[in-house]
Short mmCIF file of C-alpha atoms in Angstrom, two decimals:
data_model
loop_
_atom_site.label_atom_id
_atom_site.label_comp_id
_atom_site.label_asym_id
_atom_site.label_seq_id
_atom_site.Cartn_x
_atom_site.Cartn_y
_atom_site.Cartn_z
CA GLY A 17 -9.30 -2.85 -42.46
CA ASP A 18 -7.57 -6.03 -41.90
CA SER A 19 -9.11 -9.41 -43.45
CA VAL A 20 -8.28 -13.06 -44.22
CA THR A 21 -9.40 -14.50 -46.90
CA GLN A 22 -9.86 -18.25 -46.62
CA THR A 23 -11.53 -19.02 -50.80
CA GLU A 24 -12.57 -22.71 -49.91
CA GLY A 25 -14.91 -23.64 -47.21
CA LEU A 26 -15.00 -27.74 -47.96
CA VAL A 27 -12.52 -29.22 -49.26
CA THR A 28 -12.99 -33.35 -49.82
CA LEU A 29 -9.85 -35.51 -50.32
CA THR A 30 -8.99 -39.24 -50.66
CA LYS A 31 -5.71 -40.38 -48.38
CA GLY A 32 -2.51 -39.98 -50.08
CA LEU A 33 -3.02 -37.08 -52.01
CA PRO A 34 -1.58 -33.40 -52.04
CA VAL A 35 -3.38 -30.10 -50.28
CA MET A 36 -3.41 -26.79 -50.54
CA LEU A 37 -5.58 -24.66 -49.04
CA ASN A 38 -5.47 -21.26 -49.54
CA CYS A 39 -4.75 -17.98 -47.64
CA THR A 40 -4.43 -14.54 -48.51
CA TYR A 41 -4.84 -11.41 -45.93
CA GLN A 42 -4.52 -7.41 -45.73
CA THR A 43 -3.17 -5.37 -43.36
CA THR A 44 -1.46 -2.56 -43.15
CA TYR A 45 1.33 -3.38 -40.29
CA SER A 46 3.37 -6.42 -40.51
CA PRO A 47 1.78 -9.41 -40.35
CA PHE A 48 2.33 -12.25 -38.21
CA LEU A 49 0.10 -15.39 -40.02
CA PHE A 50 -0.66 -18.44 -38.18
CA TRP A 51 -3.00 -21.54 -39.08
CA TYR A 52 -5.11 -22.81 -36.78
CA VAL A 53 -6.49 -26.45 -36.68
CA GLN A 54 -10.12 -27.58 -35.09
CA HIS A 55 -10.82 -30.58 -34.69
CA LEU A 56 -14.42 -31.82 -33.86
CA ASN A 57 -15.26 -30.46 -30.12
CA GLU A 58 -12.02 -29.68 -29.53
CA ALA A 59 -10.44 -26.77 -29.17
CA PRO A 60 -7.93 -24.73 -31.61
CA LYS A 61 -4.92 -25.40 -31.91
CA LEU A 62 -2.10 -23.64 -33.76
CA LEU A 63 -0.11 -25.88 -36.35
CA LEU A 64 2.01 -23.20 -37.74
CA LYS A 65 3.10 -19.34 -37.75
CA SER A 66 5.22 -16.83 -39.47
CA SER A 67 6.43 -13.37 -39.86
CA THR A 68 9.28 -13.87 -41.74
CA ASP A 69 9.01 -13.19 -45.56
CA ASN A 70 9.29 -16.27 -48.02
CA LYS A 71 10.76 -19.07 -45.30
CA ARG A 72 9.04 -21.86 -45.30
CA THR A 73 7.50 -23.44 -41.79
CA GLU A 74 6.94 -26.95 -41.17
CA HIS A 75 5.34 -28.75 -38.39
CA GLN A 76 3.44 -32.33 -38.19
CA GLY A 77 4.14 -33.04 -42.20
CA PHE A 78 2.13 -29.25 -42.99
CA TYR A 79 3.98 -26.45 -44.18
CA ALA A 80 3.22 -22.75 -45.62
CA THR A 81 5.27 -19.81 -46.82
CA LEU A 82 4.74 -16.63 -46.45
CA HIS A 83 4.75 -14.18 -49.37
CA LYS A 84 3.97 -10.30 -48.56
CA SER A 85 4.46 -9.46 -52.27
CA SER A 86 1.16 -11.66 -52.84
CA SER A 87 -0.04 -11.41 -49.38
CA SER A 88 -0.51 -15.23 -49.09
CA PHE A 89 0.12 -18.09 -46.75
CA HIS A 90 -1.17 -20.95 -48.11
CA LEU A 91 -1.27 -24.43 -46.05
CA GLN A 92 0.27 -26.90 -47.45
CA LYS A 93 0.85 -30.89 -47.39
CA SER A 94 2.24 -33.82 -49.40
CA SER A 95 -0.18 -36.59 -48.41
CA VAL A 96 -2.97 -36.23 -46.63
CA GLN A 97 -3.84 -38.69 -43.95
CA LEU A 98 -7.61 -39.34 -42.47
CA SER A 99 -6.60 -37.85 -38.77
CA ASP A 100 -5.90 -34.89 -41.14
CA SER A 101 -9.99 -34.00 -41.20
CA ALA A 102 -10.62 -31.18 -39.63
CA LEU A 103 -11.50 -27.13 -39.64
CA TYR A 104 -8.51 -25.09 -40.41
CA PHE A 105 -7.67 -21.32 -39.73
CA CYS A 106 -5.96 -18.92 -41.26
CA ALA A 107 -5.20 -15.81 -39.38
CA LEU A 108 -3.46 -13.02 -39.12
CA SER A 109 -2.05 -10.70 -35.88
CA GLU A 110 -1.42 -6.98 -36.92
CA GLY A 111 2.21 -6.04 -36.01
CA ASN A 112 1.21 -3.17 -33.41
CA ASN A 113 0.17 -2.46 -30.24
CA ASN A 114 -3.05 -4.16 -30.09
CA ASN A 115 -2.76 -8.16 -29.87
CA ARG A 116 -6.30 -8.85 -31.85
CA ILE A 117 -6.28 -11.98 -33.80
CA PHE A 118 -8.64 -11.96 -37.19
CA PHE A 119 -9.52 -15.65 -38.08
CA GLY A 120 -10.53 -16.86 -42.10
CA ASP A 121 -13.80 -18.09 -42.13
CA GLY A 122 -12.00 -21.53 -41.71
CA THR A 123 -11.85 -24.56 -44.11
CA GLN A 124 -13.39 -27.87 -43.51
CA LEU A 125 -10.70 -30.98 -45.09
CA VAL A 126 -12.89 -33.63 -45.22
CA VAL A 127 -9.99 -37.02 -45.84
CA LYS A 128 -11.73 -39.47 -47.44
CA PRO A 129 -10.35 -43.24 -47.46
CA GLY B 8 1.50 -28.20 -22.94
CA PRO B 9 -0.33 -25.13 -21.43
CA LYS B 10 -3.68 -25.52 -20.91
CA VAL B 11 -7.29 -23.31 -21.12
CA LEU B 12 -9.47 -24.52 -18.96
CA GLN B 13 -13.41 -23.05 -19.60
CA ILE B 14 -16.69 -24.01 -17.21
CA PRO B 15 -18.93 -25.06 -17.99
CA SER B 16 -18.80 -26.65 -21.05
CA HIS B 17 -22.15 -26.25 -21.51
CA GLN B 18 -25.00 -24.07 -20.42
CA ILE B 19 -28.45 -23.61 -20.92
CA ILE B 20 -30.18 -20.26 -20.15
CA ASP B 21 -33.61 -18.59 -20.34
CA MET B 22 -33.75 -15.76 -22.83
CA GLY B 23 -33.49 -12.26 -20.52
CA GLN B 24 -31.42 -14.47 -17.88
CA MET B 25 -27.95 -13.30 -16.99
CA VAL B 26 -25.04 -15.99 -17.67
CA THR B 27 -21.65 -15.63 -16.51
CA LEU B 28 -19.30 -17.63 -18.64
CA ASN B 29 -15.69 -18.49 -16.54
CA CYS B 30 -12.19 -19.05 -17.97
CA ASP B 31 -9.34 -20.31 -16.22
CA PRO B 32 -6.14 -18.86 -18.45
CA VAL B 33 -2.65 -20.49 -18.65
CA SER B 34 -1.12 -19.38 -15.59
CA ASN B 35 1.66 -16.36 -16.74
CA HIS B 36 -0.22 -15.37 -19.36
CA LEU B 37 -0.90 -11.56 -19.53
CA TYR B 38 -3.47 -11.32 -22.40
CA PHE B 39 -6.84 -12.49 -22.32
CA TYR B 40 -9.93 -13.05 -25.33
CA TRP B 41 -12.97 -14.37 -25.94
CA TYR B 42 -13.98 -15.39 -29.31
CA LYS B 43 -17.59 -16.56 -30.50
CA GLN B 44 -18.07 -19.33 -32.94
CA ILE B 45 -22.07 -19.98 -34.19
CA LEU B 46 -22.42 -23.74 -35.67
CA GLY B 47 -18.46 -24.71 -36.19
CA GLN B 48 -17.67 -22.13 -38.53
CA GLN B 49 -16.06 -18.68 -38.16
CA MET B 50 -14.72 -18.05 -35.13
CA GLU B 51 -14.99 -14.31 -34.13
CA PHE B 52 -13.23 -12.25 -31.98
CA LEU B 53 -15.12 -10.18 -28.94
CA VAL B 54 -12.85 -8.52 -27.21
CA ASN B 55 -9.67 -8.83 -25.66
CA PHE B 56 -8.08 -7.96 -22.17
CA TYR B 57 -5.15 -7.22 -20.80
CA ASN B 58 -3.63 -5.65 -17.52
CA GLY B 59 -6.99 -5.75 -16.23
CA LYS B 60 -8.33 -3.77 -18.69
CA VAL B 61 -10.28 -3.98 -22.17
CA MET B 62 -7.43 -3.42 -25.23
CA GLU B 63 -10.30 -3.64 -28.33
CA LYS B 64 -13.64 -5.14 -28.65
CA SER B 65 -15.63 -6.18 -31.85
CA LYS B 66 -19.35 -4.82 -33.18
CA LEU B 67 -20.65 -8.16 -31.60
CA PHE B 68 -19.38 -6.68 -28.20
CA LYS B 69 -22.62 -5.52 -27.80
CA ASP B 70 -23.93 -3.39 -24.13
CA GLN B 71 -24.73 -6.71 -22.66
CA PHE B 72 -21.44 -8.44 -22.50
CA SER B 73 -19.02 -7.50 -20.03
CA VAL B 74 -15.59 -9.19 -18.92
CA GLU B 75 -13.44 -9.20 -16.11
CA ARG B 76 -10.46 -11.30 -14.19
CA PRO B 77 -11.15 -10.10 -10.03
CA ASP B 78 -7.66 -10.44 -8.70
CA GLY B 79 -6.22 -12.75 -11.09
CA SER B 80 -8.86 -15.38 -10.65
CA TYR B 81 -11.31 -16.53 -13.53
CA PHE B 82 -11.47 -14.28 -16.77
CA THR B 83 -15.25 -13.98 -16.99
CA LEU B 84 -17.75 -13.00 -19.39
CA LYS B 85 -21.29 -11.64 -18.62
CA ILE B 86 -24.15 -11.53 -20.65
CA GLN B 87 -26.92 -9.86 -18.47
CA PRO B 88 -29.81 -10.28 -20.33
CA THR B 89 -28.85 -13.19 -23.04
CA ALA B 90 -30.82 -13.10 -26.55
CA LEU B 91 -31.37 -16.10 -28.69
CA GLU B 92 -28.74 -14.94 -31.15
CA ASP B 93 -25.83 -15.27 -28.35
CA SER B 94 -26.39 -18.95 -28.71
CA ALA B 95 -23.06 -19.78 -29.83
CA VAL B 96 -19.81 -21.86 -28.21
CA TYR B 97 -17.65 -19.08 -26.73
CA PHE B 98 -13.89 -20.01 -26.32
CA CYS B 99 -11.21 -18.32 -24.50
CA ALA B 100 -7.85 -17.61 -25.07
CA SER B 101 -4.51 -16.65 -23.74
CA SER B 102 -1.44 -15.51 -24.34
CA LEU B 103 1.66 -14.70 -22.91
CA SER B 104 2.83 -11.57 -24.74
CA LYS B 105 1.65 -10.15 -28.45
CA ASN B 106 2.27 -11.89 -31.35
CA THR B 107 3.32 -15.56 -29.22
CA GLU B 108 0.85 -18.54 -29.37
CA VAL B 109 -2.74 -18.24 -28.37
CA PHE B 110 -4.13 -20.98 -26.65
CA PHE B 111 -7.53 -21.72 -26.63
CA GLY B 112 -9.89 -23.14 -24.73
CA LYS B 113 -12.58 -25.92 -25.51
CA GLY B 114 -15.46 -24.12 -25.18
CA THR B 115 -18.31 -23.41 -23.73
CA ARG B 116 -21.48 -24.44 -25.07
CA LEU B 117 -24.05 -21.65 -24.63
CA THR B 118 -27.97 -22.35 -25.44
CA VAL B 119 -30.48 -19.44 -25.34
CA VAL B 120 -34.08 -20.76 -25.02
#
């Protein structure tokens, strides 16, 4: 069945350093991939999305490239800020008649001064 | 931006009682969802709803759960009867169409005692 895997449960970094949060997926359909960010006691908000193979998408300093050959959609940022501390979810939507979104387990990013 | 409103933000209820969680989705959206999140971790899909019908539901959507959106009003999740394991944050979400951005509400924290 369809699934999303995020290998890191917790990532702790010092401000200014680069970060990469891993996301791989499994689906038999044409995938739509998303990254959602959830700050404490807030709703998840869309950060990035893509369905185009090998095309980099960027928003608010974060970027990701969908690689269908490796079924990956890793999230990166070149220099993290304190305000980036949040829970990050990678999500998959199938390109079929349903509109179910599968979320990964989430990666908690903690940025320290 | 578009907002999904959830009422109430917190609800405490005795085990075995009925609870209804209310959601006011984005006004022109057509697809509606409920997700369950425990301890600020994994976002688990419960159900999606379109054109007055449940499109898909997960194993977490027990027989005690039901959803409806009568006459375009609130999209509701009813649990009857509640169990201790139903304690979680329930997020409502909506989207305009398939594979478009899904907007989440801030969640209702349900505590079953």
